[in-house]
Amino acid sequence: MASLEGIKLRINKFLRKKFSNFRKCKLINKSFTVISNNCWGGMIYESYNMEKLSPTIGLFIMPDDYIKFISNLKYYLNCKLNFINPKDSKYFEKLKASNNFGKYPVGKLDDIEIMFMHYKNINEVNEKWTRRIKRINYSNIIYKFNDQNGCSKVNVKDFIELPLKNKIFFTVKNWNLDFKGTKIVKVNQIFNKEYINTSSEPFGKIITKYLNNIKKNDN
């Protein structure tokens, strides 16, 4: 039997694709790169029927590694992407209970790991990763983070304090932090109050407005 989360994800996918061209007509900013800790970036490009201008598609990065990744983005993207046995992952104990852990490639860029959960094999990862890195618009990047995968208050604080423009954070919690220049989107979920489910991450009007008002980055 399909899970509630799976049903919601399928419904969202239908809605993203069904109204993508209408949404795209409302979008002024049409050349942006989303650097995301999970699959949200790919969903956003899909919701506007746009080419994916980011390598962080169909994957997830654990909170500690994600903060390191975006803290030194160009360095990590210039590192050779290597692959490891999932059992050798530093996150093995945290992820081994997941239904599909071990069935998808796990990559490494220096000291950070990337879980390519929506890829069939290493060849597919290499081809798409290399191609999409070349598309990055460094002057128009959105850094997206959320409270999944054991995200701690320290992780959130570190994200807020990074000297980066256009940071957006999705959560179901009250963190009692000053979010300063980071946009926070609080989501009310009925069944899960611990962290935001992927199916609850926003797209549509609220994101169109955000994208149309972001500030350009320094290259």
mmCIF file of C-alpha atoms in Angstrom:
data_model
loop_
_atom_site.group_PDB
_atom_site.id
_atom_site.type_symbol
_atom_site.label_atom_id
_atom_site.label_comp_id
_atom_site.label_asym_id
_atom_site.label_seq_id
_atom_site.Cartn_x
_atom_site.Cartn_y
_atom_site.Cartn_z
ATOM 1 C CA MET A 1 0.000 0.000 0.000
ATOM 2 C CA ALA A 2 1.310 3.439 -0.939
ATOM 3 C CA SER A 3 2.286 5.663 1.967
ATOM 4 C CA LEU A 4 0.589 8.978 2.602
ATOM 5 C CA GLU A 5 3.872 10.715 1.771
ATOM 6 C CA GLY A 6 4.116 8.838 -1.528
ATOM 7 C CA ILE A 7 0.563 9.782 -2.467
ATOM 8 C CA LYS A 8 1.195 13.448 -1.650
ATOM 9 C CA LEU A 9 4.395 13.437 -3.715
ATOM 10 C CA ARG A 10 2.541 12.031 -6.740
ATOM 11 C CA ILE A 11 -0.227 14.602 -6.395
ATOM 12 C CA ASN A 12 2.349 17.394 -6.110
ATOM 13 C CA LYS A 13 4.166 16.137 -9.192
ATOM 14 C CA PHE A 14 0.930 16.203 -11.177
ATOM 15 C CA LEU A 15 0.193 19.766 -10.005
ATOM 16 C CA ARG A 16 3.738 20.950 -10.720
ATOM 17 C CA LYS A 17 3.644 19.683 -14.285
ATOM 18 C CA LYS A 18 0.001 20.525 -15.013
ATOM 19 C CA PHE A 19 0.413 24.237 -14.276
ATOM 20 C CA SER A 20 4.132 24.670 -14.980
ATOM 21 C CA ASN A 21 3.767 26.833 -18.084
ATOM 22 C CA PHE A 22 1.237 29.089 -16.362
ATOM 23 C CA ARG A 23 3.642 29.474 -13.433
ATOM 24 C CA LYS A 24 6.511 30.197 -15.801
ATOM 25 C CA CYS A 25 4.597 33.143 -17.272
ATOM 26 C CA LYS A 26 4.607 34.729 -13.807
ATOM 27 C CA LEU A 27 8.345 34.242 -13.377
ATOM 28 C CA ILE A 28 10.641 37.191 -14.069
ATOM 29 C CA ASN A 29 13.830 35.555 -12.829
ATOM 30 C CA LYS A 30 14.323 32.726 -15.315
ATOM 31 C CA SER A 31 18.018 31.885 -14.974
ATOM 32 C CA PHE A 32 18.570 30.823 -11.382
ATOM 33 C CA THR A 33 20.534 28.022 -9.771
ATOM 34 C CA VAL A 34 19.102 26.231 -6.744
ATOM 35 C CA ILE A 35 21.631 24.612 -4.420
ATOM 36 C CA SER A 36 19.475 22.383 -2.244
ATOM 37 C CA ASN A 37 20.066 19.823 0.492
ATOM 38 C CA ASN A 38 17.443 17.535 -1.051
ATOM 39 C CA CYS A 39 15.269 17.012 -4.148
ATOM 40 C CA TRP A 40 13.442 20.336 -3.841
ATOM 41 C CA GLY A 41 15.605 22.051 -6.461
ATOM 42 C CA GLY A 42 14.637 19.585 -9.156
ATOM 43 C CA MET A 43 10.996 19.928 -8.213
ATOM 44 C CA ILE A 44 11.215 23.704 -8.564
ATOM 45 C CA TYR A 45 12.676 23.551 -12.069
ATOM 46 C CA GLU A 46 9.950 21.065 -12.940
ATOM 47 C CA SER A 47 7.281 23.392 -11.546
ATOM 48 C CA TYR A 48 8.315 26.033 -14.132
ATOM 49 C CA ASN A 49 9.092 23.590 -16.966
ATOM 50 C CA MET A 50 12.685 24.810 -16.973
ATOM 51 C CA GLU A 51 16.089 23.323 -17.696
ATOM 52 C CA LYS A 52 17.864 22.250 -14.494
ATOM 53 C CA LEU A 53 20.684 24.714 -13.825
ATOM 54 C CA SER A 54 22.028 22.872 -10.796
ATOM 55 C CA PRO A 55 23.804 19.603 -9.964
ATOM 56 C CA THR A 56 21.850 19.178 -6.692
ATOM 57 C CA ILE A 57 18.998 17.310 -8.344
ATOM 58 C CA GLY A 58 17.549 13.973 -7.229
ATOM 59 C CA LEU A 59 19.819 13.683 -4.207
ATOM 60 C CA PHE A 60 20.225 14.641 -0.568
ATOM 61 C CA ILE A 61 23.098 15.844 1.592
ATOM 62 C CA MET A 62 23.169 15.431 5.350
ATOM 63 C CA PRO A 63 23.048 18.695 7.344
ATOM 64 C CA ASP A 64 26.674 18.885 8.536
ATOM 65 C CA ASP A 65 27.977 18.139 5.056
ATOM 66 C CA TYR A 66 25.542 20.490 3.374
ATOM 67 C CA ILE A 67 26.745 23.427 5.485
ATOM 68 C CA LYS A 68 30.355 22.614 4.561
ATOM 69 C CA PHE A 69 29.389 22.202 0.911
ATOM 70 C CA ILE A 70 27.797 25.618 0.512
ATOM 71 C CA SER A 71 30.436 27.277 2.707
ATOM 72 C CA ASN A 72 32.996 26.499 0.015
ATOM 73 C CA LEU A 73 30.863 25.686 -3.000
ATOM 74 C CA LYS A 74 33.359 26.253 -5.818
ATOM 75 C CA TYR A 75 36.040 24.244 -4.048
ATOM 76 C CA TYR A 76 33.784 21.216 -3.607
ATOM 77 C CA LEU A 77 32.391 21.415 -7.126
ATOM 78 C CA ASN A 78 35.955 21.342 -8.454
ATOM 79 C CA CYS A 79 36.729 18.172 -6.479
ATOM 80 C CA LYS A 80 36.658 14.818 -8.235
ATOM 81 C CA LEU A 81 33.439 12.963 -7.516
ATOM 82 C CA ASN A 82 34.341 9.557 -6.105
ATOM 83 C CA PHE A 83 32.004 6.768 -5.022
ATOM 84 C CA ILE A 84 32.009 4.585 -1.938
ATOM 85 C CA ASN A 85 30.242 1.492 -0.706
ATOM 86 C CA PRO A 86 27.167 2.692 1.221
ATOM 87 C CA LYS A 87 28.310 0.539 4.145
ATOM 88 C CA ASP A 88 31.410 2.733 4.382
ATOM 89 C CA SER A 89 29.386 5.925 4.658
ATOM 90 C CA LYS A 90 29.945 7.936 7.830
ATOM 91 C CA TYR A 91 26.133 8.129 7.980
ATOM 92 C CA PHE A 92 25.588 4.373 7.694
ATOM 93 C CA GLU A 93 24.184 3.987 11.217
ATOM 94 C CA LYS A 94 21.730 6.855 10.662
ATOM 95 C CA LEU A 95 20.566 5.749 7.231
ATOM 96 C CA LYS A 96 20.754 1.950 7.247
ATOM 97 C CA ALA A 97 17.135 1.601 8.349
ATOM 98 C CA SER A 98 15.900 3.548 5.317
ATOM 99 C CA ASN A 99 14.059 1.339 2.839
ATOM 100 C CA ASN A 100 16.307 2.118 -0.129
ATOM 101 C CA PHE A 101 19.662 2.901 1.488
ATOM 102 C CA GLY A 102 22.345 0.788 -0.192
ATOM 103 C CA LYS A 103 20.462 0.688 -3.477
ATOM 104 C CA TYR A 104 21.645 4.049 -4.805
ATOM 105 C CA PRO A 105 25.132 5.527 -5.395
ATOM 106 C CA VAL A 106 26.879 7.376 -2.572
ATOM 107 C CA GLY A 107 29.380 9.946 -3.791
ATOM 108 C CA LYS A 108 32.164 11.871 -2.078
ATOM 109 C CA LEU A 109 33.633 15.288 -2.775
ATOM 110 C CA ASP A 110 36.689 15.437 -0.540
ATOM 111 C CA ASP A 111 35.192 15.057 2.970
ATOM 112 C CA ILE A 112 31.473 15.420 2.176
ATOM 113 C CA GLU A 113 29.065 12.714 1.058
ATOM 114 C CA ILE A 114 26.174 12.967 -1.385
ATOM 115 C CA MET A 115 23.318 10.478 -1.477
ATOM 116 C CA PHE A 116 22.179 10.112 -5.103
ATOM 117 C CA MET A 117 18.904 8.497 -4.164
ATOM 118 C CA HIS A 118 17.107 9.002 -7.507
ATOM 119 C CA TYR A 119 19.896 7.688 -9.726
ATOM 120 C CA LYS A 120 20.185 4.169 -11.134
ATOM 121 C CA ASN A 121 23.947 3.907 -11.284
ATOM 122 C CA ILE A 122 27.293 5.705 -11.136
ATOM 123 C CA ASN A 123 27.378 6.365 -14.889
ATOM 124 C CA GLU A 124 24.099 8.262 -14.733
ATOM 125 C CA VAL A 125 25.365 10.287 -11.761
ATOM 126 C CA ASN A 126 28.619 11.220 -13.496
ATOM 127 C CA GLU A 127 26.921 12.239 -16.721
ATOM 128 C CA LYS A 128 24.280 14.446 -15.122
ATOM 129 C CA TRP A 129 26.520 15.859 -12.386
ATOM 130 C CA THR A 130 29.170 16.980 -14.887
ATOM 131 C CA ARG A 131 26.623 18.421 -17.308
ATOM 132 C CA ARG A 132 24.691 20.358 -14.685
ATOM 133 C CA ILE A 133 27.740 21.850 -12.969
ATOM 134 C CA LYS A 134 28.499 23.616 -16.255
ATOM 135 C CA ARG A 135 25.050 25.243 -16.190
ATOM 136 C CA ILE A 136 25.396 26.910 -12.771
ATOM 137 C CA ASN A 137 24.609 30.617 -12.760
ATOM 138 C CA TYR A 138 26.932 31.792 -10.000
ATOM 139 C CA SER A 139 25.494 35.295 -10.057
ATOM 140 C CA ASN A 140 21.971 34.033 -9.329
ATOM 141 C CA ILE A 141 22.113 31.267 -6.718
ATOM 142 C CA ILE A 142 19.471 30.329 -4.148
ATOM 143 C CA TYR A 143 20.693 28.285 -1.175
ATOM 144 C CA LYS A 144 17.894 26.142 0.230
ATOM 145 C CA PHE A 145 18.016 24.173 3.486
ATOM 146 C CA ASN A 146 15.429 22.407 5.640
ATOM 147 C CA ASP A 147 15.070 20.637 8.978
ATOM 148 C CA GLN A 148 15.237 17.034 7.673
ATOM 149 C CA ASN A 149 17.800 14.321 8.363
ATOM 150 C CA GLY A 150 18.624 15.223 11.950
ATOM 151 C CA CYS A 151 19.093 18.931 11.351
ATOM 152 C CA SER A 152 20.167 20.541 14.641
ATOM 153 C CA LYS A 153 19.898 24.044 16.016
ATOM 154 C CA VAL A 154 23.634 24.406 15.439
ATOM 155 C CA ASN A 155 23.126 23.519 11.754
ATOM 156 C CA VAL A 156 20.381 26.121 11.416
ATOM 157 C CA LYS A 157 22.457 28.768 13.191
ATOM 158 C CA ASP A 158 25.450 28.001 10.970
ATOM 159 C CA PHE A 159 23.255 28.294 7.876
ATOM 160 C CA ILE A 160 21.881 31.657 8.992
ATOM 161 C CA GLU A 161 25.364 33.002 9.682
ATOM 162 C CA LEU A 162 26.888 32.027 6.349
ATOM 163 C CA PRO A 163 27.779 35.206 4.411
ATOM 164 C CA LEU A 164 25.649 34.180 1.434
ATOM 165 C CA LYS A 165 22.748 35.932 -0.244
ATOM 166 C CA ASN A 166 19.417 34.307 -1.005
ATOM 167 C CA LYS A 167 19.165 31.694 1.729
ATOM 168 C CA ILE A 168 15.784 30.098 2.326
ATOM 169 C CA PHE A 169 14.904 27.626 5.090
ATOM 170 C CA PHE A 170 11.845 25.355 5.397
ATOM 171 C CA THR A 171 10.774 24.021 8.773
ATOM 172 C CA VAL A 172 7.920 22.811 10.945
ATOM 173 C CA LYS A 173 9.543 24.009 14.176
ATOM 174 C CA ASN A 174 10.055 27.192 16.135
ATOM 175 C CA TRP A 175 13.827 27.582 16.476
ATOM 176 C CA ASN A 176 14.005 30.703 18.632
ATOM 177 C CA LEU A 177 16.704 32.144 16.379
ATOM 178 C CA ASP A 178 17.155 35.462 14.622
ATOM 179 C CA PHE A 179 16.892 34.567 10.955
ATOM 180 C CA LYS A 180 18.260 37.967 9.885
ATOM 181 C CA GLY A 181 18.571 37.945 6.086
ATOM 182 C CA THR A 182 17.503 34.308 5.728
ATOM 183 C CA LYS A 183 13.941 33.741 4.585
ATOM 184 C CA ILE A 184 12.160 31.193 6.740
ATOM 185 C CA VAL A 185 9.042 29.361 5.567
ATOM 186 C CA LYS A 186 7.168 27.721 8.436
ATOM 187 C CA VAL A 187 4.955 24.834 7.360
ATOM 188 C CA ASN A 188 2.162 23.344 9.452
ATOM 189 C CA GLN A 189 1.951 19.576 9.059
ATOM 190 C CA ILE A 190 -0.776 17.422 10.563
ATOM 191 C CA PHE A 191 1.058 14.131 11.021
ATOM 192 C CA ASN A 192 4.721 15.049 11.463
ATOM 193 C CA LYS A 193 5.825 17.757 13.857
ATOM 194 C CA GLU A 194 9.501 16.716 13.987
ATOM 195 C CA TYR A 195 10.722 17.756 10.527
ATOM 196 C CA ILE A 196 9.292 18.873 7.216
ATOM 197 C CA ASN A 197 8.297 16.158 4.759
ATOM 198 C CA THR A 198 9.448 16.604 1.171
ATOM 199 C CA SER A 199 5.807 16.659 0.060
ATOM 200 C CA SER A 200 5.203 19.729 2.253
ATOM 201 C CA GLU A 201 7.997 21.844 0.806
ATOM 202 C CA PRO A 202 6.427 24.776 -1.004
ATOM 203 C CA PHE A 203 6.260 25.560 -4.703
ATOM 204 C CA GLY A 204 4.047 27.903 -6.680
ATOM 205 C CA LYS A 205 3.061 31.444 -5.768
ATOM 206 C CA ILE A 206 5.199 31.856 -2.638
ATOM 207 C CA ILE A 207 8.323 30.613 -4.438
ATOM 208 C CA THR A 208 7.628 32.626 -7.594
ATOM 209 C CA LYS A 209 7.449 35.773 -5.485
ATOM 210 C CA TYR A 210 10.659 34.852 -3.679
ATOM 211 C CA LEU A 211 12.559 34.121 -6.916
ATOM 212 C CA ASN A 212 11.404 37.360 -8.520
ATOM 213 C CA ASN A 213 12.790 39.388 -5.615
ATOM 214 C CA ILE A 214 16.159 37.792 -4.866
ATOM 215 C CA LYS A 215 19.427 39.704 -5.005
ATOM 216 C CA LYS A 216 22.181 38.809 -7.445
ATOM 217 C CA ASN A 217 25.258 37.116 -5.972
ATOM 218 C CA ASP A 218 28.858 38.193 -6.298
ATOM 219 C CA ASN A 219 30.662 35.714 -8.539
#
